[in-house]
Amino acid sequence: MSDGSTLRFWLEYRGHHFELRPGTISIGRSASCQLVLDDALVSRRHAQVIVTSESAVLHDLDSANGVFVNGERLSRSRSLRSGDRVVIGKQEMIVRAAPRQSLLPESSTQRFTAETLHGIEITGLPRPQIVQPGESEDDVSESTHQGDALELLGGVADKVLALGRGEEAEKILSTYLLNFCESARSGDLPESKAAEKAVHYAVKLAQATGRARWVDYAFDLYRILQRPLPGPTVDQLYTVLRNVSGVSLLGLRDYVATLRAVQGRLGPTDRFLVQRIEGLERLAASR
């Protein structure tokens, strides 16, 4: 990218220019990042750019939803070139570079001091929640961000599923869903509505792809939560299990054992759901 002369780098975003000064610039939803993206699809620490006088290298920090450069998902890191289009969450930025002695374009050039790029408004979709100046990201419910993100991804996946493209829907949702379950496993338990959406889409993926892993996912997530699956999901599973083979009986039995252990503190509706889930165990064993 360089002919030996020193370079300066900046990002173009919605008519603004943000200079990338030499050093490490972290990008994410956390207020501790140098560049704060107000977007529910962005992880707290999503990516970073390491800038020198000759290069700017973009790194994905194992984000849930990835970093895309010119339409391709970044596998780990990439040296940026002038004109590259970087997409993080729903935010698209264009990389620019020029000899250091040149001036930045006359616009709102800004230094990176926790600048916030506000989320692009998308018609028909909920606007991401804003982290206000001086407010820690811990003051904003993580489960709210989870729900917003799944609302966005799920809307896209629903359209793809309606076209019969289960594999494509799986690509859209799988990383998010797996990270969602892993977060619950580590003790960050989601709100009920977010968990219900997660298993709703997991079972839809099982139905569309025939993959048992998504049925196993539903049982595993609610085993962690120690709660019966939602009634509509149980109803759907009675249909899906007749068409999907290879479901983990061990995982299902572990889930049923967990429900039996906590049954004493469940209400009548939930106890009835436990009985229906026990029926799923019998159905899976008969296949």
PDB file of C-alpha atoms in Angstrom:
ATOM      1  CA  MET A   1       0.000   0.000   0.000  1.00  0.00           C
ATOM      2  CA  SER A   2       2.923   2.322   0.668  1.00  0.00           C
ATOM      3  CA  ASP A   3       5.743   3.435  -1.612  1.00  0.00           C
ATOM      4  CA  GLY A   4       7.991   4.229   1.348  1.00  0.00           C
ATOM      5  CA  SER A   5       6.369   7.566   2.236  1.00  0.00           C
ATOM      6  CA  THR A   6       4.478   7.896   5.482  1.00  0.00           C
ATOM      7  CA  LEU A   7       0.713   7.766   5.310  1.00  0.00           C
ATOM      8  CA  ARG A   8      -2.241   9.052   7.231  1.00  0.00           C
ATOM      9  CA  PHE A   9      -5.460   7.082   7.450  1.00  0.00           C
ATOM     10  CA  TRP A  10      -9.027   8.069   8.110  1.00  0.00           C
ATOM     11  CA  LEU A  11     -12.555   6.671   7.896  1.00  0.00           C
ATOM     12  CA  GLU A  12     -15.408   8.212   5.960  1.00  0.00           C
ATOM     13  CA  TYR A  13     -18.758   7.715   7.629  1.00  0.00           C
ATOM     14  CA  ARG A  14     -21.949   9.508   6.591  1.00  0.00           C
ATOM     15  CA  GLY A  15     -20.091  12.609   5.437  1.00  0.00           C
ATOM     16  CA  HIS A  16     -17.719  12.751   8.426  1.00  0.00           C
ATOM     17  CA  HIS A  17     -14.005  12.002   8.494  1.00  0.00           C
ATOM     18  CA  PHE A  18     -12.423  10.267  11.498  1.00  0.00           C
ATOM     19  CA  GLU A  19      -8.655  10.283  11.548  1.00  0.00           C
ATOM     20  CA  LEU A  20      -6.937   7.034  12.519  1.00  0.00           C
ATOM     21  CA  ARG A  21      -3.916   8.229  14.456  1.00  0.00           C
ATOM     22  CA  PRO A  22      -0.910   5.924  14.990  1.00  0.00           C
ATOM     23  CA  GLY A  23      -1.529   3.391  17.749  1.00  0.00           C
ATOM     24  CA  THR A  24      -4.262   0.896  18.591  1.00  0.00           C
ATOM     25  CA  ILE A  25      -7.843   1.992  18.081  1.00  0.00           C
ATOM     26  CA  SER A  26     -10.520  -0.230  19.593  1.00  0.00           C
ATOM     27  CA  ILE A  27     -13.989  -0.322  18.071  1.00  0.00           C
ATOM     28  CA  GLY A  28     -17.110  -1.580  19.789  1.00  0.00           C
ATOM     29  CA  ARG A  29     -20.197  -0.822  21.828  1.00  0.00           C
ATOM     30  CA  SER A  30     -18.300  -0.279  25.079  1.00  0.00           C
ATOM     31  CA  ALA A  31     -17.765   3.292  26.231  1.00  0.00           C
ATOM     32  CA  SER A  32     -14.115   2.335  26.870  1.00  0.00           C
ATOM     33  CA  CYS A  33     -13.479   1.965  23.112  1.00  0.00           C
ATOM     34  CA  GLN A  34     -11.881   4.774  21.131  1.00  0.00           C
ATOM     35  CA  LEU A  35     -14.619   4.429  18.527  1.00  0.00           C
ATOM     36  CA  VAL A  36     -18.032   3.634  20.003  1.00  0.00           C
ATOM     37  CA  LEU A  37     -20.616   2.214  17.586  1.00  0.00           C
ATOM     38  CA  ASP A  38     -24.170   2.617  18.806  1.00  0.00           C
ATOM     39  CA  ASP A  39     -25.491  -0.565  17.221  1.00  0.00           C
ATOM     40  CA  ALA A  40     -27.100  -3.623  18.818  1.00  0.00           C
ATOM     41  CA  LEU A  41     -25.221  -5.945  16.430  1.00  0.00           C
ATOM     42  CA  VAL A  42     -21.840  -4.682  17.637  1.00  0.00           C
ATOM     43  CA  SER A  43     -20.002  -6.480  20.458  1.00  0.00           C
ATOM     44  CA  ARG A  44     -18.645  -4.523  23.408  1.00  0.00           C
ATOM     45  CA  ARG A  45     -15.126  -4.919  22.021  1.00  0.00           C
ATOM     46  CA  HIS A  46     -15.713  -5.840  18.407  1.00  0.00           C
ATOM     47  CA  ALA A  47     -12.551  -4.972  16.472  1.00  0.00           C
ATOM     48  CA  GLN A  48      -9.363  -2.963  16.555  1.00  0.00           C
ATOM     49  CA  VAL A  49      -7.180  -1.159  14.063  1.00  0.00           C
ATOM     50  CA  ILE A  50      -3.424  -1.039  14.590  1.00  0.00           C
ATOM     51  CA  VAL A  51      -2.122   2.042  12.787  1.00  0.00           C
ATOM     52  CA  THR A  52       1.489   2.885  11.912  1.00  0.00           C
ATOM     53  CA  SER A  53       2.991   5.450   9.547  1.00  0.00           C
ATOM     54  CA  GLU A  54       2.808   2.886   6.740  1.00  0.00           C
ATOM     55  CA  SER A  55      -0.155   0.624   7.423  1.00  0.00           C
ATOM     56  CA  ALA A  56      -3.523   0.166   9.100  1.00  0.00           C
ATOM     57  CA  VAL A  57      -4.346  -3.433  10.038  1.00  0.00           C
ATOM     58  CA  LEU A  58      -7.888  -4.366  11.048  1.00  0.00           C
ATOM     59  CA  HIS A  59      -8.415  -7.218  13.543  1.00  0.00           C
ATOM     60  CA  ASP A  60     -11.677  -8.956  14.472  1.00  0.00           C
ATOM     61  CA  LEU A  61     -11.707  -9.479  18.261  1.00  0.00           C
ATOM     62  CA  ASP A  62     -13.730 -12.724  18.033  1.00  0.00           C
ATOM     63  CA  SER A  63     -16.914 -10.687  17.651  1.00  0.00           C
ATOM     64  CA  ALA A  64     -20.291 -12.418  17.553  1.00  0.00           C
ATOM     65  CA  ASN A  65     -21.416 -10.979  14.228  1.00  0.00           C
ATOM     66  CA  GLY A  66     -18.097 -10.505  12.468  1.00  0.00           C
ATOM     67  CA  VAL A  67     -16.338  -7.776  10.507  1.00  0.00           C
ATOM     68  CA  PHE A  68     -16.773  -7.492   6.750  1.00  0.00           C
ATOM     69  CA  VAL A  69     -14.336  -5.893   4.311  1.00  0.00           C
ATOM     70  CA  ASN A  70     -15.574  -5.391   0.749  1.00  0.00           C
ATOM     71  CA  GLY A  71     -18.367  -7.886   1.394  1.00  0.00           C
ATOM     72  CA  GLU A  72     -16.144 -10.675   2.748  1.00  0.00           C
ATOM     73  CA  ARG A  73     -16.104 -11.718   6.395  1.00  0.00           C
ATOM     74  CA  LEU A  74     -12.735 -11.107   8.014  1.00  0.00           C
ATOM     75  CA  SER A  75     -11.226 -14.368   9.223  1.00  0.00           C
ATOM     76  CA  ARG A  76      -8.731 -12.758  11.591  1.00  0.00           C
ATOM     77  CA  SER A  77      -6.891  -9.651  10.358  1.00  0.00           C
ATOM     78  CA  ARG A  78      -6.362  -7.659   7.188  1.00  0.00           C
ATOM     79  CA  SER A  79      -4.217  -4.771   6.008  1.00  0.00           C
ATOM     80  CA  LEU A  80      -6.547  -2.001   4.885  1.00  0.00           C
ATOM     81  CA  ARG A  81      -6.289  -0.190   1.585  1.00  0.00           C
ATOM     82  CA  SER A  82      -7.736   3.121   0.536  1.00  0.00           C
ATOM     83  CA  GLY A  83     -11.249   2.552  -0.744  1.00  0.00           C
ATOM     84  CA  ASP A  84     -11.939  -0.558   1.373  1.00  0.00           C
ATOM     85  CA  ARG A  85     -15.505  -0.742   2.664  1.00  0.00           C
ATOM     86  CA  VAL A  86     -15.662  -1.933   6.269  1.00  0.00           C
ATOM     87  CA  VAL A  87     -18.968  -3.077   7.769  1.00  0.00           C
ATOM     88  CA  ILE A  88     -19.304  -3.615  11.523  1.00  0.00           C
ATOM     89  CA  GLY A  89     -22.830  -4.378  12.654  1.00  0.00           C
ATOM     90  CA  LYS A  90     -24.990  -2.191  10.417  1.00  0.00           C
ATOM     91  CA  GLN A  91     -22.337   0.533  10.120  1.00  0.00           C
ATOM     92  CA  GLU A  92     -20.449   0.946   6.843  1.00  0.00           C
ATOM     93  CA  MET A  93     -17.241   2.983   6.701  1.00  0.00           C
ATOM     94  CA  ILE A  94     -14.841   3.666   3.849  1.00  0.00           C
ATOM     95  CA  VAL A  95     -11.091   3.610   4.482  1.00  0.00           C
ATOM     96  CA  ARG A  96      -9.044   6.451   3.040  1.00  0.00           C
ATOM     97  CA  ALA A  97      -5.268   6.909   2.959  1.00  0.00           C
ATOM     98  CA  ALA A  98      -2.989   9.659   1.645  1.00  0.00           C
ATOM     99  CA  PRO A  99       0.596  10.897   2.114  1.00  0.00           C
ATOM    100  CA  ARG A 100       0.977  12.289   5.618  1.00  0.00           C
ATOM    101  CA  GLN A 101       1.787  15.809   4.445  1.00  0.00           C
ATOM    102  CA  SER A 102      -1.593  16.058   2.731  1.00  0.00           C
ATOM    103  CA  LEU A 103      -4.574  17.526   4.516  1.00  0.00           C
ATOM    104  CA  LEU A 104      -7.698  15.628   5.433  1.00  0.00           C
ATOM    105  CA  PRO A 105     -10.801  16.611   3.449  1.00  0.00           C
ATOM    106  CA  GLU A 106     -12.552  19.667   4.809  1.00  0.00           C
ATOM    107  CA  SER A 107     -15.291  18.151   6.888  1.00  0.00           C
ATOM    108  CA  SER A 108     -15.838  17.282  10.504  1.00  0.00           C
ATOM    109  CA  THR A 109     -12.396  15.766  11.150  1.00  0.00           C
ATOM    110  CA  GLN A 110     -12.413  14.304  14.652  1.00  0.00           C
ATOM    111  CA  ARG A 111      -9.961  12.662  16.986  1.00  0.00           C
ATOM    112  CA  PHE A 112     -10.739   9.313  18.574  1.00  0.00           C
ATOM    113  CA  THR A 113     -11.867  10.131  22.085  1.00  0.00           C
ATOM    114  CA  ALA A 114     -14.766   7.712  22.475  1.00  0.00           C
ATOM    115  CA  GLU A 115     -16.531   9.224  19.474  1.00  0.00           C
ATOM    116  CA  THR A 116     -19.939   7.672  18.944  1.00  0.00           C
ATOM    117  CA  LEU A 117     -21.194   6.730  15.507  1.00  0.00           C
ATOM    118  CA  HIS A 118     -24.954   6.570  15.849  1.00  0.00           C
ATOM    119  CA  GLY A 119     -26.792   3.564  14.425  1.00  0.00           C
ATOM    120  CA  ILE A 120     -28.262   3.827  10.965  1.00  0.00           C
ATOM    121  CA  GLU A 121     -32.036   3.952  11.211  1.00  0.00           C
ATOM    122  CA  ILE A 122     -33.636   1.019   9.393  1.00  0.00           C
ATOM    123  CA  THR A 123     -37.290   1.296   8.473  1.00  0.00           C
ATOM    124  CA  GLY A 124     -39.410  -1.268  10.279  1.00  0.00           C
ATOM    125  CA  LEU A 125     -36.677  -2.371  12.692  1.00  0.00           C
ATOM    126  CA  PRO A 126     -36.152  -1.260  16.296  1.00  0.00           C
ATOM    127  CA  ARG A 127     -33.545   1.395  16.805  1.00  0.00           C
ATOM    128  CA  PRO A 128     -30.575   0.223  18.904  1.00  0.00           C
ATOM    129  CA  GLN A 129     -30.414   1.536  22.444  1.00  0.00           C
ATOM    130  CA  ILE A 130     -27.985   4.428  22.942  1.00  0.00           C
ATOM    131  CA  VAL A 131     -25.245   4.406  25.565  1.00  0.00           C
ATOM    132  CA  GLN A 132     -25.295   7.976  26.816  1.00  0.00           C
ATOM    133  CA  PRO A 133     -22.056   9.902  27.551  1.00  0.00           C
ATOM    134  CA  GLY A 134     -20.808   9.022  31.007  1.00  0.00           C
ATOM    135  CA  GLU A 135     -22.984   5.925  31.176  1.00  0.00           C
ATOM    136  CA  SER A 136     -21.258   2.571  31.484  1.00  0.00           C
ATOM    137  CA  GLU A 137     -22.310  -0.145  29.103  1.00  0.00           C
ATOM    138  CA  ASP A 138     -23.122  -2.164  32.223  1.00  0.00           C
ATOM    139  CA  ASP A 139     -25.927   0.347  32.896  1.00  0.00           C
ATOM    140  CA  VAL A 140     -27.645  -0.801  29.720  1.00  0.00           C
ATOM    141  CA  SER A 141     -29.173  -4.262  29.877  1.00  0.00           C
ATOM    142  CA  GLU A 142     -27.116  -6.766  27.899  1.00  0.00           C
ATOM    143  CA  SER A 143     -30.268  -8.798  27.349  1.00  0.00           C
ATOM    144  CA  THR A 144     -31.828  -5.736  25.685  1.00  0.00           C
ATOM    145  CA  HIS A 145     -28.971  -5.678  23.191  1.00  0.00           C
ATOM    146  CA  GLN A 146     -29.342  -9.435  22.734  1.00  0.00           C
ATOM    147  CA  GLY A 147     -33.037  -9.055  22.000  1.00  0.00           C
ATOM    148  CA  ASP A 148     -32.436  -6.199  19.555  1.00  0.00           C
ATOM    149  CA  ALA A 149     -29.738  -8.147  17.732  1.00  0.00           C
ATOM    150  CA  LEU A 150     -31.879 -11.257  17.364  1.00  0.00           C
ATOM    151  CA  GLU A 151     -34.787  -9.096  16.214  1.00  0.00           C
ATOM    152  CA  LEU A 152     -32.600  -7.746  13.417  1.00  0.00           C
ATOM    153  CA  LEU A 153     -31.006 -11.059  12.439  1.00  0.00           C
ATOM    154  CA  GLY A 154     -34.258 -12.959  12.799  1.00  0.00           C
ATOM    155  CA  GLY A 155     -36.064 -10.582  10.467  1.00  0.00           C
ATOM    156  CA  VAL A 156     -33.499 -11.293   7.769  1.00  0.00           C
ATOM    157  CA  ALA A 157     -33.540 -15.039   8.483  1.00  0.00           C
ATOM    158  CA  ASP A 158     -37.345 -15.178   8.270  1.00  0.00           C
ATOM    159  CA  LYS A 159     -37.246 -13.778   4.739  1.00  0.00           C
ATOM    160  CA  VAL A 160     -34.599 -16.306   3.727  1.00  0.00           C
ATOM    161  CA  LEU A 161     -36.503 -19.193   5.346  1.00  0.00           C
ATOM    162  CA  ALA A 162     -39.647 -18.166   3.496  1.00  0.00           C
ATOM    163  CA  LEU A 163     -37.709 -18.751   0.270  1.00  0.00           C
ATOM    164  CA  GLY A 164     -36.740 -22.244   1.442  1.00  0.00           C
ATOM    165  CA  ARG A 165     -33.063 -21.388   1.932  1.00  0.00           C
ATOM    166  CA  GLY A 166     -32.402 -23.052   5.275  1.00  0.00           C
ATOM    167  CA  GLU A 167     -28.622 -23.234   4.825  1.00  0.00           C
ATOM    168  CA  GLU A 168     -28.433 -19.494   4.276  1.00  0.00           C
ATOM    169  CA  ALA A 169     -30.623 -18.799   7.309  1.00  0.00           C
ATOM    170  CA  GLU A 170     -28.320 -21.011   9.385  1.00  0.00           C
ATOM    171  CA  LYS A 171     -25.311 -18.932   8.317  1.00  0.00           C
ATOM    172  CA  ILE A 172     -27.115 -15.764   9.383  1.00  0.00           C
ATOM    173  CA  LEU A 173     -28.136 -17.036  12.822  1.00  0.00           C
ATOM    174  CA  SER A 174     -25.679 -19.734  13.906  1.00  0.00           C
ATOM    175  CA  THR A 175     -22.864 -17.586  15.305  1.00  0.00           C
ATOM    176  CA  TYR A 176     -25.265 -15.427  17.263  1.00  0.00           C
ATOM    177  CA  LEU A 177     -27.220 -18.375  18.671  1.00  0.00           C
ATOM    178  CA  LEU A 178     -24.100 -20.290  19.722  1.00  0.00           C
ATOM    179  CA  ASN A 179     -22.659 -17.237  21.458  1.00  0.00           C
ATOM    180  CA  PHE A 180     -26.024 -16.636  23.126  1.00  0.00           C
ATOM    181  CA  CYS A 181     -25.996 -20.127  24.644  1.00  0.00           C
ATOM    182  CA  GLU A 182     -22.340 -19.876  25.631  1.00  0.00           C
ATOM    183  CA  SER A 183     -23.063 -16.606  27.418  1.00  0.00           C
ATOM    184  CA  ALA A 184     -25.859 -18.305  29.383  1.00  0.00           C
ATOM    185  CA  ARG A 185     -23.532 -21.210  30.192  1.00  0.00           C
ATOM    186  CA  SER A 186     -20.998 -18.774  31.659  1.00  0.00           C
ATOM    187  CA  GLY A 187     -23.637 -17.350  34.011  1.00  0.00           C
ATOM    188  CA  ASP A 188     -24.951 -14.374  32.030  1.00  0.00           C
ATOM    189  CA  LEU A 189     -28.559 -15.585  31.969  1.00  0.00           C
ATOM    190  CA  PRO A 190     -30.832 -13.930  29.387  1.00  0.00           C
ATOM    191  CA  GLU A 191     -34.304 -12.552  29.905  1.00  0.00           C
ATOM    192  CA  SER A 192     -37.181 -14.896  29.139  1.00  0.00           C
ATOM    193  CA  LYS A 193     -38.202 -13.163  25.901  1.00  0.00           C
ATOM    194  CA  ALA A 194     -34.673 -13.303  24.482  1.00  0.00           C
ATOM    195  CA  ALA A 195     -34.354 -17.007  25.348  1.00  0.00           C
ATOM    196  CA  GLU A 196     -37.753 -17.752  23.799  1.00  0.00           C
ATOM    197  CA  LYS A 197     -36.672 -16.063  20.552  1.00  0.00           C
ATOM    198  CA  ALA A 198     -33.401 -17.984  20.532  1.00  0.00           C
ATOM    199  CA  VAL A 199     -35.061 -21.412  20.795  1.00  0.00           C
ATOM    200  CA  HIS A 200     -37.802 -20.351  18.388  1.00  0.00           C
ATOM    201  CA  TYR A 201     -35.177 -19.754  15.703  1.00  0.00           C
ATOM    202  CA  ALA A 202     -33.149 -22.803  16.681  1.00  0.00           C
ATOM    203  CA  VAL A 203     -36.161 -25.073  16.110  1.00  0.00           C
ATOM    204  CA  LYS A 204     -36.956 -23.281  12.843  1.00  0.00           C
ATOM    205  CA  LEU A 205     -33.403 -24.007  11.708  1.00  0.00           C
ATOM    206  CA  ALA A 206     -33.793 -27.670  12.682  1.00  0.00           C
ATOM    207  CA  GLN A 207     -36.972 -27.864  10.633  1.00  0.00           C
ATOM    208  CA  ALA A 208     -35.428 -26.097   7.624  1.00  0.00           C
ATOM    209  CA  THR A 209     -32.080 -27.925   7.579  1.00  0.00           C
ATOM    210  CA  GLY A 210     -32.904 -31.292   9.172  1.00  0.00           C
ATOM    211  CA  ARG A 211     -29.978 -30.811  11.552  1.00  0.00           C
ATOM    212  CA  ALA A 212     -30.442 -32.295  15.021  1.00  0.00           C
ATOM    213  CA  ARG A 213     -27.888 -29.905  16.523  1.00  0.00           C
ATOM    214  CA  TRP A 214     -30.541 -27.175  16.705  1.00  0.00           C
ATOM    215  CA  VAL A 215     -32.971 -29.404  18.593  1.00  0.00           C
ATOM    216  CA  ASP A 216     -30.104 -30.267  20.967  1.00  0.00           C
ATOM    217  CA  TYR A 217     -29.467 -26.514  21.259  1.00  0.00           C
ATOM    218  CA  ALA A 218     -33.020 -25.858  22.491  1.00  0.00           C
ATOM    219  CA  PHE A 219     -32.776 -28.555  25.162  1.00  0.00           C
ATOM    220  CA  ASP A 220     -29.291 -27.420  26.234  1.00  0.00           C
ATOM    221  CA  LEU A 221     -30.209 -23.737  26.568  1.00  0.00           C
ATOM    222  CA  TYR A 222     -33.285 -24.428  28.697  1.00  0.00           C
ATOM    223  CA  ARG A 223     -31.417 -27.030  30.756  1.00  0.00           C
ATOM    224  CA  ILE A 224     -29.002 -24.216  31.658  1.00  0.00           C
ATOM    225  CA  LEU A 225     -31.956 -21.957  32.494  1.00  0.00           C
ATOM    226  CA  GLN A 226     -33.643 -24.797  34.462  1.00  0.00           C
ATOM    227  CA  ARG A 227     -36.992 -23.928  32.914  1.00  0.00           C
ATOM    228  CA  PRO A 228     -39.468 -25.761  30.689  1.00  0.00           C
ATOM    229  CA  LEU A 229     -39.354 -24.767  27.039  1.00  0.00           C
ATOM    230  CA  PRO A 230     -42.150 -22.403  25.945  1.00  0.00           C
ATOM    231  CA  GLY A 231     -45.406 -24.132  25.012  1.00  0.00           C
ATOM    232  CA  PRO A 232     -45.333 -23.133  21.298  1.00  0.00           C
ATOM    233  CA  THR A 233     -41.767 -24.470  21.009  1.00  0.00           C
ATOM    234  CA  VAL A 234     -42.777 -27.776  22.595  1.00  0.00           C
ATOM    235  CA  ASP A 235     -45.673 -28.026  20.128  1.00  0.00           C
ATOM    236  CA  GLN A 236     -43.295 -27.383  17.236  1.00  0.00           C
ATOM    237  CA  LEU A 237     -40.821 -29.978  18.526  1.00  0.00           C
ATOM    238  CA  TYR A 238     -43.474 -32.707  18.373  1.00  0.00           C
ATOM    239  CA  THR A 239     -43.564 -32.100  14.607  1.00  0.00           C
ATOM    240  CA  VAL A 240     -39.824 -31.547  14.114  1.00  0.00           C
ATOM    241  CA  LEU A 241     -38.768 -34.687  15.987  1.00  0.00           C
ATOM    242  CA  ARG A 242     -40.760 -36.810  13.529  1.00  0.00           C
ATOM    243  CA  ASN A 243     -38.608 -35.486  10.686  1.00  0.00           C
ATOM    244  CA  VAL A 244     -35.194 -34.937  12.282  1.00  0.00           C
ATOM    245  CA  SER A 245     -33.014 -37.863  13.318  1.00  0.00           C
ATOM    246  CA  GLY A 246     -29.874 -37.956  15.438  1.00  0.00           C
ATOM    247  CA  VAL A 247     -31.135 -35.893  18.374  1.00  0.00           C
ATOM    248  CA  SER A 248     -28.970 -36.454  21.456  1.00  0.00           C
ATOM    249  CA  LEU A 249     -30.993 -38.650  23.802  1.00  0.00           C
ATOM    250  CA  LEU A 250     -28.407 -38.106  26.516  1.00  0.00           C
ATOM    251  CA  GLY A 251     -28.825 -34.333  26.259  1.00  0.00           C
ATOM    252  CA  LEU A 252     -32.614 -34.603  26.281  1.00  0.00           C
ATOM    253  CA  ARG A 253     -32.552 -36.943  29.274  1.00  0.00           C
ATOM    254  CA  ASP A 254     -30.241 -34.568  31.148  1.00  0.00           C
ATOM    255  CA  TYR A 255     -32.723 -31.777  30.462  1.00  0.00           C
ATOM    256  CA  VAL A 256     -35.691 -33.858  31.662  1.00  0.00           C
ATOM    257  CA  ALA A 257     -33.744 -34.830  34.808  1.00  0.00           C
ATOM    258  CA  THR A 258     -33.049 -31.136  35.494  1.00  0.00           C
ATOM    259  CA  LEU A 259     -36.749 -30.283  35.146  1.00  0.00           C
ATOM    260  CA  ARG A 260     -37.736 -33.086  37.498  1.00  0.00           C
ATOM    261  CA  ALA A 261     -35.253 -31.816  40.065  1.00  0.00           C
ATOM    262  CA  VAL A 262     -36.834 -28.323  40.085  1.00  0.00           C
ATOM    263  CA  GLN A 263     -40.443 -29.447  39.546  1.00  0.00           C
ATOM    264  CA  GLY A 264     -41.372 -28.675  43.140  1.00  0.00           C
ATOM    265  CA  ARG A 265     -41.017 -24.959  42.584  1.00  0.00           C
ATOM    266  CA  LEU A 266     -42.905 -24.882  39.290  1.00  0.00           C
ATOM    267  CA  GLY A 267     -46.489 -23.752  38.836  1.00  0.00           C
ATOM    268  CA  PRO A 268     -49.257 -25.898  37.310  1.00  0.00           C
ATOM    269  CA  THR A 269     -48.673 -24.651  33.746  1.00  0.00           C
ATOM    270  CA  ASP A 270     -44.954 -25.359  33.886  1.00  0.00           C
ATOM    271  CA  ARG A 271     -45.537 -28.789  35.449  1.00  0.00           C
ATOM    272  CA  PHE A 272     -47.819 -29.635  32.537  1.00  0.00           C
ATOM    273  CA  LEU A 273     -45.045 -28.535  30.134  1.00  0.00           C
ATOM    274  CA  VAL A 274     -42.630 -30.875  31.926  1.00  0.00           C
ATOM    275  CA  GLN A 275     -44.991 -33.764  31.209  1.00  0.00           C
ATOM    276  CA  ARG A 276     -45.126 -32.795  27.529  1.00  0.00           C
ATOM    277  CA  ILE A 277     -41.315 -32.591  27.381  1.00  0.00           C
ATOM    278  CA  GLU A 278     -41.135 -36.068  28.910  1.00  0.00           C
ATOM    279  CA  GLY A 279     -43.275 -37.125  25.968  1.00  0.00           C
ATOM    280  CA  LEU A 280     -40.652 -35.661  23.626  1.00  0.00           C
ATOM    281  CA  GLU A 281     -38.104 -37.956  25.263  1.00  0.00           C
ATOM    282  CA  ARG A 282     -40.266 -40.968  24.453  1.00  0.00           C
ATOM    283  CA  LEU A 283     -40.778 -39.727  20.883  1.00  0.00           C
ATOM    284  CA  ALA A 284     -37.046 -39.204  20.308  1.00  0.00           C
ATOM    285  CA  ALA A 285     -36.225 -42.641  21.762  1.00  0.00           C
ATOM    286  CA  SER A 286     -38.663 -44.317  19.363  1.00  0.00           C
ATOM    287  CA  ARG A 287     -36.911 -43.007  16.251  1.00  0.00           C
TER     288      ARG A 287
END
